[in-house]
Amino acid sequence: MTWMARDMTAISHHLREQQENRARGLLPVRPHPWSNEATISYLLRIAQANGFTTLYQLWQASQMDGSDSLLASLQDKLSISGSVWASLIGPLPHYWKIPVNFARGLSSNDYNHSLVRWCPSCLQEEPYLRWEWGLKLQSACGQHRLLLADQCPSCGAYQRWGRIDLANCSCGTKLRASERTVAPTEIFRLNRLLVEVTIEGGHWPRLSTVEWHRLVRYLGRFTRDAWPAHPGQVTGLHRLDRASTLIQNTAALLEAWPNRFHELIAAIQARAPSSPSLIRTFKPLYSVLYEDLDAPGFQFLRDAFEDYLHAKWWGLVCRRNKRLQPDTVAGHPNMTVKKMAQRTGTSPAIVRHLIQAALIPIVEQTLPSGRHSRSIHQREIDNVTQLSHGALSLKQTAVALALTKRRIRELVVAGTLKPLFSRPAQQSAAWLFSRDALLHLSAIPGTENSAAEVVTLGRILRTWRLREGEFPPLIQAITDGVLVSIGDAVLPIGKVSLEAALARAWLSEHRRVVNTGLSIDEAARHLGIKQQVAYELVARRMLRSTDTAAGKRIHSEDLEAFQAGFISLAELARQQGQSIQTVLRTTTVRPVCGPSIDGSRQYFFCRQDLAPTDFEKKTAVKPSLARRPGHANDFPKGPTPP
């Protein structure tokens, strides 16, 4: 057979085949689909190869011709089996209404239905659309590790669904000429996970393809600078730039897990109003973690969030936080005052006193309502236990030492007894004493009974008229062993008994050495004037005083100087045998002080301003008090009376 005969035979065979195909309704050109080709890409190539100008025309040509369904009709015209059709992935325009394969459990909502994306290197190799490019969240090529494109490199036009020419833009530019940009490692890894490709290495969680898409949609909207007020469906994911933003945000959080996630939580907490509520403080992230992403696969998110709460949350985590894991609630380090009291075996009142005295640190927030929310960290348990062990109030301390509360206060002021905290030291509302601090006063050992006269400390306090400031030195003498307790029992300080003679001798010697002088009240009684008048005289420096640790003290020479320099109107009237009103009306001497002079309670005159005839007799000066050894008139002089 010659070559011409062979060609004629081939042509004849081809014509017969075309006639048979037309009789069967087959399309003339039927390219085979690629293994990873998108469904719409395959149909677009079929339409272009057979001279159709739109995909809709192919659909019209594929209408049922005696077949049971459109899908069966399409398969007949393409001459492909059901398994080959099932290998195609991705959606079709809504008017086709035939079943398609979405792969990996994804749905139509996970695919793009308007714009086309592509990898320039892939198009250069074979001009067809890969099915993963149709995913809304896909932004990188898993084969060439390049970022996808969705705009023409020349005119910038978006390439829309349904275009017959897959390789060129309508302006004539080849799409494979788009810029090739290498995708960062974390973005490339996340894009591979979105199509369920196994990636060796890495520390990211194991999720299904559907879970990865859901994670990116919700978590990708959160950054340290901004987050959605109401998380939900994300609009505009058909745009590559918006989808890339979600990918980048999610990849950034996962790459430095959980540090960047904790930074995000801290930023949300910093910008939230003060509230003890986890939901109000961490919204909307809280609702995303425990509602939108509540599947078991996302437990790693909740674990990281609860780890942050354990380390950074200032407030309380209690049983009302039912969405948290039981171990998180039970193990949270912050606790209430009541729970701290239970853990340390003390009372809530004592814990509050320790807080008020700033002896234990707390975290306190002022709520919008004006209330204060406070929490104590569990690391303060040992500190609270040590401070509050056997702690006693002022009343309990007085009972334990068999003394009055007034005497306890004197010991505190003198430094003999040191409270945990008190009003003068820490501006506390109450006094609290450690039982350890009372040991040297609550257990005074006694000696053998003595035949000499004994006197109890209680009797000394009631009948010996101790001067102000003498009680603390007496207690110190007992604890130092200078005065020995009589009896073989161990007693609190208030119940000890002393040899009367030794106690009197010690008191006399103490007064001789110390000579503390008189208090203002005692000086008032000595001068026969009201206490208020005495305080006014001291304030005007007419009655000289000396500042001591026990307060202002007035010595004998101070009293003598006052009595020699001033005389009251009442005393002057008594000496003249006249009424007070008469003397005040007839005298020409101006008083130094008085109600009409400076508002003070009583009139006083300077003796040197009065003539000798104003006196019928000299004022008797009362015997001087014992002079303080080494005392000199070194106090500042008062103002010279007018």
mmCIF file of C-alpha atoms in Angstrom, residues 538-545 557-558 561 631-641:
data_model
loop_
_atom_site.group_PDB
_atom_site.id
_atom_site.type_symbol
_atom_site.label_atom_id
_atom_site.label_comp_id
_atom_site.label_asym_id
_atom_site.label_seq_id
_atom_site.Cartn_x
_atom_site.Cartn_y
_atom_site.Cartn_z
ATOM 1 C CA VAL A 538 1.288 75.519 127.667
ATOM 2 C CA ALA A 539 0.205 76.388 124.119
ATOM 3 C CA ARG A 540 0.912 80.096 124.805
ATOM 4 C CA ARG A 541 4.238 79.133 126.401
ATOM 5 C CA MET A 542 3.298 80.896 129.600
ATOM 6 C CA LEU A 543 3.669 77.541 131.382
ATOM 7 C CA ARG A 544 6.942 76.063 130.196
ATOM 8 C CA SER A 545 7.135 72.365 129.224
ATOM 9 C CA GLU A 557 11.107 74.771 138.208
ATOM 10 C CA ASP A 558 8.586 75.304 135.410
ATOM 11 C CA ALA A 561 8.558 80.151 137.226
ATOM 12 C CA HIS A 631 18.230 70.084 134.479
ATOM 13 C CA ALA A 632 18.827 73.555 133.112
ATOM 14 C CA ASN A 633 16.430 76.129 131.738
ATOM 15 C CA ASP A 634 17.366 75.190 128.204
ATOM 16 C CA PHE A 635 13.821 75.291 126.809
ATOM 17 C CA PRO A 636 12.893 78.176 124.504
ATOM 18 C CA LYS A 637 11.575 81.300 126.207
ATOM 19 C CA GLY A 638 7.947 82.248 125.723
ATOM 20 C CA PRO A 639 6.763 85.573 124.362
ATOM 21 C CA THR A 640 7.134 88.530 126.706
ATOM 22 C CA PRO A 641 3.675 89.387 128.152
#
